[in-house]
Each structure stands twice: as structure tokens, then as C-alpha cells.
């Protein structure tokens, strides 16, 4: 089994994330059949199947059957329904001719030595159709970050086919000529939550199946400090320490002439169960999923106000805001925002001086 590296682009981030070691395996074309298949199109005419007999066999020893129903003894038709002809060809083979392919003539045909009760030949007539995909696995996957995701695309096709894999409607650049029924994404990251598509084609058409992959991960937490002056000029500063390092600004200088709001911005999958603001060792307030709205501790209600912005179709982030209502010298120290979901917890801090 060989490994291949493909790319995973996410529209909401600028970085290109690698799906390490994405690998493919060849798709088995089935477990084998007793009946040799003959591929036909609907309404084909004069489809011929031959049965070779031994030298000491007479015509009447040869019986053609459709399923369990006899069609002929030797070259004498007994149940044709106008669908068949039987004759002896130039090679002295007993030849069955199907006049016109229809739903009633598809299936298994057997040539039998009646005297020995021995099957000489079995043939199955199959219609050539576009490929079908057997949904034998879950197409909605919740994958923990850092683990492997395996997408199965089992194909049924009577003729040769090709599989292409797509990510965000972009074809993955995999080796030419590889028919892969399994795509494995190794060491998956949170940026690879996406719709992956298995697209199958043969000479008759195409088919596809989508896999909705969601990577679950602990919260990513960052703090953004917004200050508004009396003339409504807003300045923003991103300060992230401990846990998720994005960038680090200088300590925020508190001013009585400015309104200061600390925004705890969280990206988590699944969504957070609990978010808390604290300063030093003191808890200011929190939000939890069960309660559904933020609460400020009684001792801080006159100094701070906590509000929550829910994710929208335009933003996947949760935001728990801490507004300093009346800045004083007591509003200095290390402010921390902590968030947790079913995977883990994470926090970020900002120093107010």
C-alpha cells in the first residue's frame, strides 16, 4: 500500500493545511461469480451463447436453461416465448440466440449435459450501466483531531471505472490511473472539516457520494481588547498568551476616558459547554450551556458586564464579552478567559495595567 500527500484548503483561513499520508487502495471488482458475465445493452439483438459438446454426445443430450426453466433439448425449442433461437453452428456447437435483450431475458443461462446431469457452461447476462456506489459505511464522520479518518467508497460496476476524490469541489491531485476505494487522511487537523466527494465514472455515466467530515477539537481561545474614546474612535488590540499563541501585544493601559471591552473569541468543535472570565484568582462570571445566558458574580456586577455573542452563518466563533463599566485602579491585573467542551479546556490571558 502506497501513501500520497494531498492538500486541504479551508476558505476561512489563509494557511494551506496538509493531510499527511492520504493513501489509496485498489478497489476489488467483486468476490467472483459462478456465472461468467456477458455484458449487454438493453434492446441489443441476436446475442449468441455457444455450448461445446463432446464428440460422443448427441444434440438431444444438451439442454439450455434460463434459470431453472428449460429452453430447448438439443436444437428443439420447448419454451422460447419467441425470445430465443437454437441451432447448430459451423463448429457443431449448440448455439443459443437471444433475439432481443429485455428485462425478461436478463439473468443466468445454463448449458447442461442431460445424460450426465452435469453443468457444461453457465453464463450471466448483465446490463452495462453507470457505476453504483454501495453505502456500506457512515458518510457523516466526527473525527478527533490528530487521529486518522478513513472514507470508504465501494463501487459496483460491470465495466472498468475510475474514482476521483474531491475536497471543497476541487479535485485532489492524486496519481493518474489509481482507482481508489478508500481514502485515508492521517493525523487530521481541525482545518480539514469539509465535504469530501467520491466521484465514479465509467463509459455509461457517473455517480458520486459525499462524506461530511467534522474534526472535533478543544477550544481555540484568543482575547481581543476594544477601547472606545469619547469621540467613538474604536481601537483593537489582540493579546493572546498561554494556550493559543497567535500574537502578543503589549499590556493594555487602562484609561478613565476610554470604554474598555475584553472579547474572548472561541472556536471549538463541538461548541463550548462552559466559558468563564476571571481576574487574578477571582471569578468574575461565566456562561454555561445549560443555563443559556451569562451570569456575573454579585460582587462584580457594578464593575463589569458580561454578554455573549452566538455563532452566526457569517462567523463560526463564540464571543464572551467582558465590559469594564467604570475603570478604576482596582481594574488591573491578569484577566483570563477559560473555555471548555467535551474534548478539553483552554484559556487565554491579557494583562491590564
Short mmCIF file of C-alpha atoms in Angstrom, two decimals:
data_model
loop_
_atom_site.label_atom_id
_atom_site.label_comp_id
_atom_site.label_asym_id
_atom_site.label_seq_id
_atom_site.Cartn_x
_atom_site.Cartn_y
_atom_site.Cartn_z
CA UNK A 1 0.00 0.00 0.00
CA UNK A 2 1.45 3.33 -1.04
CA UNK A 3 0.95 6.70 0.59
CA UNK A 4 0.17 10.01 -1.05
CA UNK A 5 0.07 13.58 0.22
CA UNK A 6 -2.82 15.86 -0.70
CA UNK A 7 -3.83 19.37 0.26
CA UNK A 8 -6.73 20.66 2.31
CA UNK A 9 -7.68 24.31 1.72
CA UNK A 10 -10.17 25.98 4.02
CA UNK A 11 -11.79 29.22 2.90
CA UNK A 12 -11.84 30.76 6.38
CA UNK A 13 -8.10 30.55 6.91
CA UNK A 14 -5.19 31.66 4.82
CA UNK A 15 -2.88 28.76 5.52
CA UNK A 16 -2.77 25.58 3.46
CA UNK A 17 -3.05 22.54 5.70
CA UNK A 18 -1.60 19.18 4.76
CA UNK A 19 -3.46 15.91 5.01
CA UNK A 20 -0.47 13.78 5.76
CA UNK A 21 -0.18 10.42 4.10
CA UNK A 22 -3.52 10.22 2.33
CA UNK A 23 -3.48 6.76 0.86
CA UNK A 24 -5.49 4.75 -1.63
CA UNK A 25 -6.07 1.06 -2.12
CA UNK A 26 -7.27 -0.69 -5.23
CA UNK A 27 -10.95 -1.49 -5.28
CA UNK A 28 -11.75 -5.19 -5.64
CA UNK A 29 -14.15 -5.74 -8.53
CA UNK A 30 -16.18 -8.24 -6.52
CA UNK A 31 -15.74 -11.60 -4.85
CA UNK A 32 -16.09 -13.60 -8.03
CA UNK A 33 -19.13 -15.33 -9.55
CA UNK A 34 -20.00 -18.82 -10.65
CA UNK A 35 -21.53 -17.41 -13.80
CA UNK A 36 -19.32 -15.87 -16.45
CA UNK A 37 -20.87 -12.44 -17.17
CA UNK A 38 -21.73 -11.26 -20.66
CA UNK A 39 -22.29 -7.51 -20.78
CA UNK A 40 -25.12 -6.29 -22.96
CA UNK A 41 -27.15 -3.17 -23.56
CA UNK A 42 -30.90 -3.09 -23.28
CA UNK A 43 -32.55 -3.88 -26.63
CA UNK A 44 -29.39 -5.44 -28.12
CA UNK A 45 -30.36 -8.02 -30.74
CA UNK A 46 -29.11 -11.52 -31.65
CA UNK A 47 -26.90 -12.09 -28.61
CA UNK A 48 -25.31 -15.52 -29.07
CA UNK A 49 -24.11 -18.02 -26.44
CA UNK A 50 -22.43 -21.26 -27.53
CA UNK A 51 -22.16 -24.64 -25.82
CA UNK A 52 -19.39 -27.04 -26.87
CA UNK A 53 -20.24 -30.74 -26.55
CA UNK A 54 -18.03 -33.81 -26.53
CA UNK A 55 -17.63 -35.96 -29.64
CA UNK A 56 -19.80 -38.79 -28.35
CA UNK A 57 -22.67 -36.50 -27.34
CA UNK A 58 -25.75 -36.12 -29.49
CA UNK A 59 -27.73 -32.92 -29.79
CA UNK A 60 -30.50 -34.19 -27.53
CA UNK A 61 -28.02 -34.57 -24.66
CA UNK A 62 -27.66 -30.78 -24.50
CA UNK A 63 -30.25 -28.74 -22.60
CA UNK A 64 -30.37 -24.96 -22.44
CA UNK A 65 -31.99 -23.45 -19.36
CA UNK A 66 -32.91 -19.95 -18.31
CA UNK A 67 -32.63 -20.06 -14.56
CA UNK A 68 -34.46 -23.32 -13.72
CA UNK A 69 -36.68 -23.21 -16.80
CA UNK A 70 -35.71 -25.36 -19.81
CA UNK A 71 -35.49 -23.61 -23.17
CA UNK A 72 -34.50 -26.44 -25.50
CA UNK A 73 -33.45 -30.06 -25.91
CA UNK A 74 -30.70 -30.09 -28.48
CA UNK A 75 -31.86 -27.69 -31.18
CA UNK A 76 -35.57 -28.19 -30.44
CA UNK A 77 -37.20 -25.29 -28.62
CA UNK A 78 -39.66 -26.21 -25.88
CA UNK A 79 -40.23 -22.89 -24.14
CA UNK A 80 -38.99 -19.93 -26.15
CA UNK A 81 -41.78 -17.33 -25.72
CA UNK A 82 -40.48 -16.00 -29.01
CA UNK A 83 -37.30 -14.80 -27.31
CA UNK A 84 -34.83 -17.48 -28.47
CA UNK A 85 -33.44 -19.46 -31.34
CA UNK A 86 -31.29 -22.61 -31.01
CA UNK A 87 -29.18 -24.05 -33.82
CA UNK A 88 -26.01 -25.98 -34.58
CA UNK A 89 -23.29 -23.62 -35.82
CA UNK A 90 -20.41 -24.30 -38.23
CA UNK A 91 -18.31 -25.71 -35.37
CA UNK A 92 -21.13 -28.11 -34.43
CA UNK A 93 -21.72 -26.21 -31.19
CA UNK A 94 -25.23 -25.88 -29.85
CA UNK A 95 -25.80 -22.12 -30.07
CA UNK A 96 -28.47 -20.19 -28.18
CA UNK A 97 -29.50 -16.85 -29.72
CA UNK A 98 -31.38 -14.28 -27.68
CA UNK A 99 -33.35 -12.29 -30.25
CA UNK A 100 -33.68 -9.08 -28.24
CA UNK A 101 -32.40 -8.11 -24.81
CA UNK A 102 -35.16 -7.08 -22.41
CA UNK A 103 -35.73 -7.20 -18.67
CA UNK A 104 -37.27 -10.66 -19.13
CA UNK A 105 -34.18 -12.10 -20.83
CA UNK A 106 -31.56 -10.90 -18.32
CA UNK A 107 -30.24 -13.43 -15.87
CA UNK A 108 -28.44 -16.78 -15.81
CA UNK A 109 -28.32 -19.26 -18.70
CA UNK A 110 -27.01 -22.81 -18.31
CA UNK A 111 -25.91 -25.39 -20.83
CA UNK A 112 -26.32 -28.87 -19.30
CA UNK A 113 -25.38 -32.43 -20.25
CA UNK A 114 -28.76 -34.03 -19.56
CA UNK A 115 -27.46 -37.59 -19.60
CA UNK A 116 -24.73 -36.92 -17.03
CA UNK A 117 -26.71 -34.20 -15.24
CA UNK A 118 -23.59 -32.07 -15.48
CA UNK A 119 -23.33 -28.34 -15.98
CA UNK A 120 -21.19 -27.61 -19.04
CA UNK A 121 -21.41 -23.84 -19.07
CA UNK A 122 -23.13 -21.06 -17.10
CA UNK A 123 -23.44 -17.52 -18.36
CA UNK A 124 -24.96 -14.45 -16.74
CA UNK A 125 -26.29 -11.61 -18.86
CA UNK A 126 -25.77 -8.21 -17.26
CA UNK A 127 -26.78 -4.78 -18.44
CA UNK A 128 -23.96 -2.26 -18.81
CA UNK A 129 -24.96 0.60 -16.51
CA UNK A 130 -23.35 3.60 -14.91
CA UNK A 131 -21.47 2.72 -11.71
CA UNK A 132 -23.28 2.46 -8.42
CA UNK A 133 -21.84 3.25 -5.00
CA UNK A 134 -22.74 1.00 -2.10
CA UNK A 135 -23.17 2.97 1.09
CA UNK A 136 -21.65 0.40 3.41
CA UNK A 137 -20.14 2.93 5.80
CA UNK A 138 -21.15 6.07 7.66
CA UNK A 139 -20.99 9.18 5.46
CA UNK A 140 -21.14 11.60 8.41
CA UNK A 141 -17.99 11.33 10.48
CA UNK A 142 -16.95 13.01 13.73
CA UNK A 143 -13.16 12.56 13.90
CA UNK A 144 -10.96 13.60 16.86
CA UNK A 145 -8.12 15.90 15.87
CA UNK A 146 -4.82 14.09 15.40
CA UNK A 147 -6.42 10.74 14.51
CA UNK A 148 -6.98 9.12 11.12
CA UNK A 149 -10.13 9.39 9.03
CA UNK A 150 -10.99 6.65 6.53
CA UNK A 151 -13.54 7.26 3.80
CA UNK A 152 -14.84 4.17 2.01
CA UNK A 153 -16.35 4.33 -1.47
CA UNK A 154 -17.37 0.82 -2.53
CA UNK A 155 -18.19 0.72 -6.23
CA UNK A 156 -20.24 -1.75 -8.23
CA UNK A 157 -19.71 -1.59 -11.98
CA UNK A 158 -19.82 -4.28 -14.66
CA UNK A 159 -17.18 -2.45 -16.70
CA UNK A 160 -13.98 -0.59 -15.88
CA UNK A 161 -14.39 2.59 -13.91
CA UNK A 162 -12.35 5.41 -12.41
CA UNK A 163 -12.58 7.03 -8.98
CA UNK A 164 -11.68 10.67 -8.32
CA UNK A 165 -11.72 12.29 -4.87
CA UNK A 166 -12.73 15.92 -4.36
CA UNK A 167 -12.30 18.35 -1.47
CA UNK A 168 -14.34 21.58 -1.44
CA UNK A 169 -15.33 20.74 -5.05
CA UNK A 170 -11.64 20.73 -6.02
CA UNK A 171 -10.21 17.54 -7.43
CA UNK A 172 -7.45 16.07 -5.29
CA UNK A 173 -4.20 15.74 -7.22
CA UNK A 174 -3.71 12.01 -6.85
CA UNK A 175 -1.65 9.75 -9.14
CA UNK A 176 -3.14 9.17 -12.59
CA UNK A 177 -4.58 5.72 -13.10
CA UNK A 178 -5.22 4.93 -9.44
CA UNK A 179 -8.68 3.52 -8.75
CA UNK A 180 -9.01 4.06 -5.02
CA UNK A 181 -11.99 2.91 -2.98
CA UNK A 182 -10.50 4.06 0.33
CA UNK A 183 -9.13 7.49 1.14
CA UNK A 184 -7.29 7.71 4.46
CA UNK A 185 -6.49 11.12 5.97
CA UNK A 186 -3.72 10.70 8.52
CA UNK A 187 -3.20 12.99 11.51
CA UNK A 188 -6.24 15.07 10.60
CA UNK A 189 -6.40 18.70 11.76
CA UNK A 190 -9.31 20.95 12.68
CA UNK A 191 -8.86 22.81 9.40
CA UNK A 192 -9.85 19.73 7.43
CA UNK A 193 -13.52 19.67 8.41
CA UNK A 194 -15.13 19.59 4.98
CA UNK A 195 -17.23 17.75 2.44
CA UNK A 196 -15.19 15.08 0.63
CA UNK A 197 -16.63 13.59 -2.54
CA UNK A 198 -16.05 10.23 -4.18
CA UNK A 199 -16.78 10.65 -7.92
CA UNK A 200 -17.00 7.49 -10.04
CA UNK A 201 -17.18 7.30 -13.82
CA UNK A 202 -17.42 4.56 -16.43
CA UNK A 203 -18.34 4.51 -20.11
CA UNK A 204 -22.05 4.67 -19.27
CA UNK A 205 -22.10 7.57 -16.82
CA UNK A 206 -21.09 8.68 -13.35
CA UNK A 207 -22.12 8.63 -9.73
CA UNK A 208 -20.93 10.28 -6.55
CA UNK A 209 -21.13 10.14 -2.77
CA UNK A 210 -20.38 12.91 -0.27
CA UNK A 211 -18.71 12.42 3.10
CA UNK A 212 -19.30 15.12 5.73
CA UNK A 213 -16.20 15.13 7.92
CA UNK A 214 -16.18 17.17 11.14
CA UNK A 215 -12.98 17.29 13.16
CA UNK A 216 -13.68 17.69 16.86
CA UNK A 217 -11.10 19.61 18.84
CA UNK A 218 -10.57 21.52 22.07
CA UNK A 219 -11.36 25.26 22.05
CA UNK A 220 -9.08 27.80 20.42
CA UNK A 221 -9.19 30.86 22.65
CA UNK A 222 -7.97 34.39 21.97
CA UNK A 223 -8.65 37.75 23.60
CA UNK A 224 -9.29 40.95 21.72
CA UNK A 225 -9.28 44.26 23.62
CA UNK A 226 -11.55 47.01 22.27
CA UNK A 227 -11.22 50.57 23.57
CA UNK A 228 -13.59 53.37 22.60
CA UNK A 229 -12.74 57.04 23.19
CA UNK A 230 -15.27 59.78 23.86
CA UNK A 231 -15.36 60.62 20.15
CA UNK A 232 -16.31 56.97 19.41
CA UNK A 233 -12.98 56.02 17.83
CA UNK A 234 -12.50 52.27 18.36
CA UNK A 235 -9.07 50.71 18.60
CA UNK A 236 -8.45 47.00 18.81
CA UNK A 237 -5.57 45.02 20.20
CA UNK A 238 -5.17 41.26 20.04
CA UNK A 239 -3.47 39.79 23.08
CA UNK A 240 -3.09 36.05 23.43
CA UNK A 241 -0.96 34.25 25.96
CA UNK A 242 -0.95 30.76 27.43
CA UNK A 243 -2.68 28.10 25.41
CA UNK A 244 -3.08 29.52 21.91
CA UNK A 245 -0.31 31.75 20.61
CA UNK A 246 -1.50 33.87 17.70
CA UNK A 247 0.17 37.14 18.50
CA UNK A 248 1.11 39.02 21.64
CA UNK A 249 0.57 42.71 22.16
CA UNK A 250 1.80 44.97 24.91
CA UNK A 251 -0.01 45.27 28.22
CA UNK A 252 -3.25 47.20 27.90
CA UNK A 253 -3.20 50.60 29.60
CA UNK A 254 -6.48 51.35 31.33
CA UNK A 255 -7.88 54.91 31.00
CA UNK A 256 -10.88 56.51 32.62
CA UNK A 257 -11.52 58.35 29.37
CA UNK A 258 -11.94 55.14 27.43
CA UNK A 259 -14.51 52.36 27.46
CA UNK A 260 -12.71 49.04 27.55
CA UNK A 261 -14.22 45.71 26.49
CA UNK A 262 -12.38 42.40 26.58
CA UNK A 263 -13.67 39.93 23.99
CA UNK A 264 -12.99 36.24 24.49
CA UNK A 265 -13.19 34.74 20.99
CA UNK A 266 -13.57 30.97 20.84
CA UNK A 267 -13.53 28.42 18.06
CA UNK A 268 -14.49 24.94 19.24
CA UNK A 269 -15.97 21.76 17.78
CA UNK A 270 -18.31 20.81 19.26
CA UNK A 271 -19.42 24.10 20.77
CA UNK A 272 -18.36 25.06 24.27
CA UNK A 273 -20.18 23.88 27.38
CA UNK A 274 -18.66 26.46 29.71
CA UNK A 275 -16.84 29.83 29.45
CA UNK A 276 -15.52 31.84 32.38
CA UNK A 277 -13.91 35.24 32.97
CA UNK A 278 -11.62 35.75 35.98
CA UNK A 279 -9.09 38.29 37.21
CA UNK A 280 -6.20 37.01 39.26
CA UNK A 281 -7.72 34.27 41.41
CA UNK A 282 -11.17 35.85 41.49
CA UNK A 283 -14.05 34.63 39.35
CA UNK A 284 -15.90 37.46 37.60
CA UNK A 285 -18.64 35.49 35.89
CA UNK A 286 -19.41 32.76 33.40
CA UNK A 287 -21.70 31.27 30.79
CA UNK A 288 -22.74 27.65 30.63
CA UNK A 289 -24.70 25.72 28.05
CA UNK A 290 -27.34 24.51 30.48
CA UNK A 291 -28.21 27.96 31.83
CA UNK A 292 -28.02 29.54 28.38
CA UNK A 293 -27.11 33.10 29.45
CA UNK A 294 -24.10 34.69 31.17
CA UNK A 295 -24.01 35.46 34.89
CA UNK A 296 -21.83 37.99 36.70
CA UNK A 297 -20.83 37.31 40.28
CA UNK A 298 -22.69 39.53 42.71
CA UNK A 299 -19.52 41.24 43.97
CA UNK A 300 -18.61 42.34 40.40
CA UNK A 301 -21.99 43.39 39.00
CA UNK A 302 -21.35 47.12 39.47
CA UNK A 303 -17.91 46.94 37.83
CA UNK A 304 -18.33 44.54 34.93
CA UNK A 305 -20.96 43.40 32.48
CA UNK A 306 -20.74 40.05 30.67
CA UNK A 307 -22.58 39.42 27.40
CA UNK A 308 -22.37 36.62 24.83
CA UNK A 309 -22.44 36.70 21.02
CA UNK A 310 -23.61 33.46 19.46
CA UNK A 311 -22.13 31.98 16.25
CA UNK A 312 -23.85 33.05 13.05
CA UNK A 313 -23.80 31.92 9.43
CA UNK A 314 -21.15 34.57 8.88
CA UNK A 315 -18.93 33.64 11.85
CA UNK A 316 -18.20 30.29 13.47
CA UNK A 317 -16.88 31.90 16.66
CA UNK A 318 -18.45 32.28 20.07
CA UNK A 319 -17.65 35.53 21.87
CA UNK A 320 -17.97 36.17 25.60
CA UNK A 321 -17.53 39.91 26.22
CA UNK A 322 -16.38 41.49 29.47
CA UNK A 323 -17.04 45.24 29.62
CA UNK A 324 -15.30 47.32 32.29
CA UNK A 325 -18.07 49.75 33.24
CA UNK A 326 -16.16 52.27 35.36
CA UNK A 327 -12.40 51.79 35.12
CA UNK A 328 -10.56 52.27 38.42
CA UNK A 329 -7.16 51.42 39.79
CA UNK A 330 -8.67 48.19 41.06
CA UNK A 331 -9.26 47.02 37.48
CA UNK A 332 -5.67 45.97 36.91
CA UNK A 333 -4.14 42.55 36.78
CA UNK A 334 -4.28 39.45 34.68
CA UNK A 335 -7.66 38.81 33.11
CA UNK A 336 -8.21 35.23 31.98
CA UNK A 337 -10.85 33.64 29.79
CA UNK A 338 -11.27 29.86 30.00
CA UNK A 339 -13.43 27.73 27.72
CA UNK A 340 -14.19 24.02 27.65
CA UNK A 341 -16.05 21.49 25.55
CA UNK A 342 -16.33 17.70 25.64
CA UNK A 343 -12.81 17.37 24.23
CA UNK A 344 -10.78 19.58 26.59
CA UNK A 345 -10.40 23.09 28.01
CA UNK A 346 -8.20 26.02 27.00
CA UNK A 347 -7.56 29.56 28.21
CA UNK A 348 -6.03 32.89 27.23
CA UNK A 349 -4.85 35.84 29.33
CA UNK A 350 -4.33 39.58 28.99
CA UNK A 351 -2.57 41.93 31.38
CA UNK A 352 -4.36 45.18 32.25
CA UNK A 353 -2.06 47.82 33.72
#
